[in-house]
């Protein structure tokens, strides 16, 4: 699983087979997932242009390779930040979610010290077993760092046990658990110093914009690739791929929050990448200019 993938231009030196989506890890090429991706990729070659939610400074080498095949590309990311640049009143992606936002967590964050809290959220789709949830919980408690954990009502695939009541009581002393949180606001809060998530693309960009280093526990699709880039290429976090045990969670949370071990220098490199992300959507930035170009091209197509 650790053999290098040499067939993807621009990522030959760091991408491994274990970093690919699950259907790519197989040496068989007739899987349903492979067929779907191949079909959709072939369709994209017929498009006049590609619109990508990324920015030039984040993925320049990869974008250069894509432009050999798709000359016209509009990089408009981070899209959530670009949209707020263009709107009179900023809007949070979290406010458009499927679950009601619990804003009590913001008051709890106000009571914490700067950069002390690890924010934990695995997005709107990821499911986890009860055993996995307890390993993460033990790791968080053992790390002795205050944490804000988003646990969706439908995110646990098994029934909770009576012993979980004890866990809840312990959590009250050091952490805060809510059903859903205003993620962009949370990441921008001065008390948040790290983010343990699933490595989804939107969450990754939101964390980068906020300058918050992350720990990625990927599950499927692009998350496994994203988590590798987060640690190995961009140096904005740690990759917890294929692992979910309390000792690993504790170690990575400590390293990330204390800036030691594998977490050394991550806060600084994440802050630099965050500056580049925000610059890209300001007037004169790459994403801002590509957005203006896209609007003009669409107008000319309609004439």
Coordinates of C-alpha atoms in Angstrom, one line a residue:
X1 CA 0.0 0.0 0.0
X2 CA 3.0 2.3 0.4
X3 CA 4.2 1.9 -3.1
X4 CA 4.5 5.2 -5.0
X5 CA 1.9 6.1 -7.7
X6 CA 4.0 7.2 -10.7
X7 CA 1.2 7.6 -13.2
X8 CA -0.3 10.9 -12.0
X9 CA 1.7 13.8 -13.3
X10 CA 2.7 16.3 -10.7
X11 CA 2.4 14.0 -7.7
X12 CA 4.9 11.2 -8.5
X13 CA 7.1 11.9 -5.4
X14 CA 4.6 11.8 -2.6
X15 CA 1.3 10.0 -3.6
X16 CA 1.1 6.4 -2.5
X17 CA -1.5 3.7 -3.3
X18 CA -3.0 4.0 0.2
X19 CA -3.7 7.7 -0.5
X20 CA -6.0 6.9 -3.4
X21 CA -9.8 6.5 -3.1
X22 CA -10.7 2.9 -2.1
X23 CA -11.8 1.8 -5.6
X24 CA -8.4 2.9 -6.9
X25 CA -6.4 0.8 -4.4
X26 CA -7.5 -2.4 -6.1
X27 CA -5.4 -3.7 -8.9
X28 CA -8.5 -4.7 -10.7
X29 CA -9.9 -2.1 -13.1
X30 CA -13.4 -3.2 -13.6
X31 CA -14.9 -2.0 -10.3
X32 CA -18.1 0.1 -10.3
X33 CA -16.3 3.1 -8.8
X34 CA -13.6 3.0 -11.5
X35 CA -16.1 2.8 -14.3
X36 CA -18.1 5.8 -12.9
X37 CA -15.0 8.0 -12.5
X38 CA -13.7 7.0 -16.0
X39 CA -17.1 7.8 -17.6
X40 CA -17.4 11.2 -15.9
X41 CA -13.7 12.1 -16.7
X42 CA -14.3 11.3 -20.3
X43 CA -17.3 13.6 -20.3
X44 CA -15.3 16.5 -18.8
X45 CA -13.0 16.5 -21.8
X46 CA -15.8 17.7 -23.9
X47 CA -16.4 20.8 -21.7
X48 CA -15.4 24.2 -22.9
X49 CA -13.7 25.0 -19.6
X50 CA -13.3 23.7 -16.0
X51 CA -14.4 25.7 -12.9
X52 CA -12.4 24.5 -9.8
X53 CA -12.8 25.4 -6.2
X54 CA -9.1 25.9 -5.5
X55 CA -6.5 28.7 -5.8
X56 CA -3.2 29.0 -7.7
X57 CA -0.8 29.1 -4.8
X58 CA -2.3 25.9 -3.3
X59 CA -2.1 23.6 -6.3
X60 CA 0.1 25.3 -8.9
X61 CA 2.0 22.1 -10.0
X62 CA -1.2 20.1 -10.4
X63 CA -3.0 22.9 -12.2
X64 CA -0.1 23.2 -14.6
X65 CA -0.5 19.5 -15.5
X66 CA -4.3 19.9 -15.9
X67 CA -3.9 22.8 -18.2
X68 CA -2.0 20.6 -20.7
X69 CA -5.3 18.8 -21.2
X70 CA -7.8 21.6 -20.3
X71 CA -6.4 24.9 -21.5
X72 CA -9.3 26.9 -20.0
X73 CA -9.5 26.7 -16.2
X74 CA -11.1 29.1 -13.8
X75 CA -9.8 28.6 -10.3
X76 CA -12.3 30.4 -8.0
X77 CA -11.3 29.1 -4.6
X78 CA -11.6 29.2 -1.7
X79 CA -15.2 29.7 -3.0
X80 CA -16.8 30.4 0.3
X81 CA -14.4 33.2 0.9
X82 CA -14.8 34.6 -2.6
X83 CA -18.6 34.6 -2.3
X84 CA -18.3 36.6 0.9
X85 CA -16.0 39.1 -0.8
X86 CA -18.6 39.6 -3.5
X87 CA -21.6 39.8 -1.1
X88 CA -22.7 42.9 0.8
X89 CA -23.4 40.7 3.8
X90 CA -21.2 37.6 4.4
X91 CA -23.0 34.2 4.7
X92 CA -21.8 31.1 6.4
X93 CA -22.0 27.7 4.6
X94 CA -22.9 26.2 8.0
X95 CA -26.1 28.3 8.1
X96 CA -27.3 26.4 5.0
X97 CA -26.8 23.0 6.6
X98 CA -29.3 20.2 7.2
X99 CA -29.1 20.5 11.0
X100 CA -29.9 23.3 13.3
X101 CA -26.8 25.2 14.5
X102 CA -26.2 25.1 18.2
X103 CA -24.6 28.5 19.0
X104 CA -24.0 27.7 22.7
X105 CA -20.6 26.4 21.6
X106 CA -19.6 30.0 20.7
X107 CA -20.2 31.1 24.3
X108 CA -18.2 28.1 25.5
X109 CA -15.3 29.1 23.2
X110 CA -15.4 32.6 24.6
X111 CA -14.5 31.1 28.0
X112 CA -11.3 29.3 26.7
X113 CA -7.8 30.6 26.4
X114 CA -6.3 31.5 22.9
X115 CA -5.4 28.7 20.6
X116 CA -6.2 26.1 23.2
X117 CA -9.2 24.3 21.8
X118 CA -9.2 21.4 19.3
X119 CA -12.3 21.5 17.2
X120 CA -13.7 18.1 16.1
X121 CA -16.1 17.6 13.3
X122 CA -16.4 14.9 10.6
X123 CA -18.8 16.7 8.2
X124 CA -22.4 16.1 7.2
X125 CA -22.0 12.6 5.6
X126 CA -19.4 10.5 7.5
X127 CA -20.7 7.7 9.8
X128 CA -18.7 6.1 12.5
X129 CA -19.0 3.0 14.7
X130 CA -19.5 3.3 18.5
X131 CA -16.1 1.8 19.0
X132 CA -14.5 4.4 16.8
X133 CA -16.3 7.2 18.6
X134 CA -15.0 6.0 22.0
X135 CA -11.4 5.7 20.7
X136 CA -11.6 9.3 19.6
X137 CA -13.2 10.4 22.9
X138 CA -10.5 8.6 24.9
X139 CA -7.8 10.2 22.8
X140 CA -9.2 13.6 23.2
X141 CA -9.6 13.3 27.0
X142 CA -6.2 11.8 27.4
X143 CA -4.6 14.6 25.4
X144 CA -5.8 17.0 28.2
X145 CA -6.7 19.6 25.7
X146 CA -10.1 21.3 25.7
X147 CA -12.2 20.3 22.8
X148 CA -15.4 21.2 20.9
X149 CA -16.9 18.1 19.3
X150 CA -19.7 18.1 16.7
X151 CA -21.6 14.8 16.9
X152 CA -24.5 14.7 14.4
X153 CA -27.6 12.9 15.7
X154 CA -27.3 10.4 12.8
X155 CA -23.5 10.0 12.8
X156 CA -23.2 6.9 15.0
X157 CA -24.2 3.6 13.3
X158 CA -24.7 1.7 16.6
X159 CA -26.7 2.3 19.7
X160 CA -24.9 4.1 22.6
X161 CA -24.2 2.1 25.7
X162 CA -24.9 3.0 29.3
X163 CA -21.2 3.7 30.0
X164 CA -21.5 6.6 27.6
X165 CA -23.2 8.6 30.3
X166 CA -20.0 8.5 32.3
X167 CA -18.1 9.8 29.2
X168 CA -20.6 12.7 28.9
X169 CA -20.0 13.7 32.5
X170 CA -16.2 13.7 32.0
X171 CA -16.6 15.6 28.8
X172 CA -18.4 18.4 30.6
X173 CA -15.3 19.1 32.6
X174 CA -13.0 19.6 29.6
X175 CA -15.1 19.8 26.4
X176 CA -18.3 20.8 24.7
X177 CA -20.4 18.5 22.5
X178 CA -23.0 19.9 20.1
X179 CA -25.1 18.4 17.3
X180 CA -24.0 21.0 14.7
X181 CA -21.8 24.1 14.8
X182 CA -21.2 27.2 12.7
X183 CA -18.0 25.8 11.4
X184 CA -16.6 28.9 9.7
X185 CA -17.2 31.0 12.8
X186 CA -15.7 28.3 15.0
X187 CA -12.5 28.0 12.9
X188 CA -12.1 31.8 13.0
X189 CA -12.5 32.0 16.8
X190 CA -9.4 33.0 18.6
X191 CA -9.7 30.1 21.1
X192 CA -9.4 27.4 18.3
X193 CA -5.9 26.1 17.7
X194 CA -6.6 22.9 15.8
X195 CA -9.1 21.0 13.8
X196 CA -9.7 17.2 13.8
X197 CA -11.8 16.4 10.7
X198 CA -12.5 14.0 7.8
X199 CA -10.4 15.9 5.2
X200 CA -13.3 16.9 3.0
X201 CA -12.5 19.6 0.5
X202 CA -14.8 22.3 1.9
X203 CA -13.6 21.7 5.4
X204 CA -9.9 21.7 4.3
X205 CA -10.3 25.0 2.5
X206 CA -12.2 26.6 5.5
X207 CA -9.4 25.5 7.8
X208 CA -6.7 26.8 5.5
X209 CA -8.4 30.2 5.2
X210 CA -8.7 30.4 9.0
X211 CA -5.1 29.5 9.4
X212 CA -6.0 26.5 11.6
X213 CA -3.8 23.4 11.3
X214 CA -5.7 20.1 11.0
X215 CA -5.7 16.4 11.7
X216 CA -7.3 14.4 8.9
X217 CA -9.1 11.1 9.5
X218 CA -10.3 10.4 5.9
X219 CA -13.0 8.0 4.9
X220 CA -13.8 8.0 1.2
X221 CA -13.6 9.7 -2.2
X222 CA -11.2 12.7 -2.3
X223 CA -10.6 12.7 1.5
X224 CA -7.8 10.2 1.3
X225 CA -5.9 12.2 -1.3
X226 CA -6.6 15.5 0.5
X227 CA -5.2 14.2 3.8
X228 CA -1.9 13.3 2.1
X229 CA -1.6 16.7 0.6
X230 CA -2.4 18.3 3.9
X231 CA 0.6 16.7 5.6
X232 CA 3.2 15.9 2.9
X233 CA 2.7 18.8 0.4
X234 CA 1.1 21.8 2.0
X235 CA 2.3 21.2 5.6
X236 CA -0.9 22.4 7.1
X237 CA -1.7 19.4 9.2
X238 CA -1.3 15.7 10.0
X239 CA -2.7 12.6 8.2
X240 CA -4.4 10.0 10.4
X241 CA -5.3 7.7 7.5
X242 CA -6.1 4.1 8.2
X243 CA -5.9 4.6 12.0
X244 CA -8.4 5.2 14.7
X245 CA -7.0 4.3 18.2
X246 CA -6.9 6.4 21.3
X247 CA -3.1 6.5 21.5
X248 CA -2.8 7.9 18.0
X249 CA -5.5 10.5 18.6
X250 CA -3.8 11.6 21.8
X251 CA -0.4 11.8 20.2
X252 CA -1.5 13.7 17.1
X253 CA -3.7 16.2 19.1
X254 CA -0.7 16.9 21.5
X255 CA 1.7 17.3 18.6
X256 CA -0.7 19.6 16.7
X257 CA -1.6 21.8 19.6
X258 CA 1.8 21.9 21.2
X259 CA 3.7 22.3 17.9
X260 CA 6.0 19.4 18.8
X261 CA 7.0 16.2 17.0
X262 CA 5.3 16.0 13.6
X263 CA 3.3 19.1 14.5
X264 CA 6.4 21.4 14.7
X265 CA 6.1 24.4 12.4
X266 CA 2.6 23.6 11.3
X267 CA 1.0 26.6 12.8
X268 CA 3.4 28.9 11.0
X269 CA 3.0 27.2 7.6
X270 CA -0.8 27.1 7.9
X271 CA -0.8 30.8 8.7
X272 CA 1.2 31.5 5.6
X273 CA -1.1 29.4 3.4
X274 CA -4.1 31.1 4.9
X275 CA -2.7 34.5 3.9
X276 CA -2.2 33.3 0.3
X277 CA -5.8 32.0 0.3
X278 CA -7.3 35.3 1.5
X279 CA -5.1 37.2 -1.0
X280 CA -6.4 35.1 -3.9
X281 CA -10.0 36.3 -3.4
X282 CA -9.2 40.0 -2.9
X283 CA -9.2 42.5 -5.8
X284 CA -6.2 41.7 -8.0
X285 CA -5.9 38.2 -6.6
X286 CA -5.9 35.1 -8.9
X287 CA -9.3 33.8 -7.9
X288 CA -10.9 37.2 -8.0
X289 CA -9.5 37.8 -11.5
X290 CA -10.6 34.4 -12.7
X291 CA -14.1 35.1 -11.4
X292 CA -14.3 38.4 -13.3
X293 CA -13.0 36.6 -16.4
X294 CA -15.7 33.9 -16.0
X295 CA -18.4 36.5 -15.8
X296 CA -17.2 38.2 -19.0
X297 CA -16.9 34.9 -20.8
X298 CA -20.4 33.9 -19.9
X299 CA -21.8 37.3 -21.1
X300 CA -20.0 36.9 -24.4
X301 CA -21.4 33.4 -24.8
X302 CA -25.0 34.8 -24.3
X303 CA -24.7 37.5 -27.0

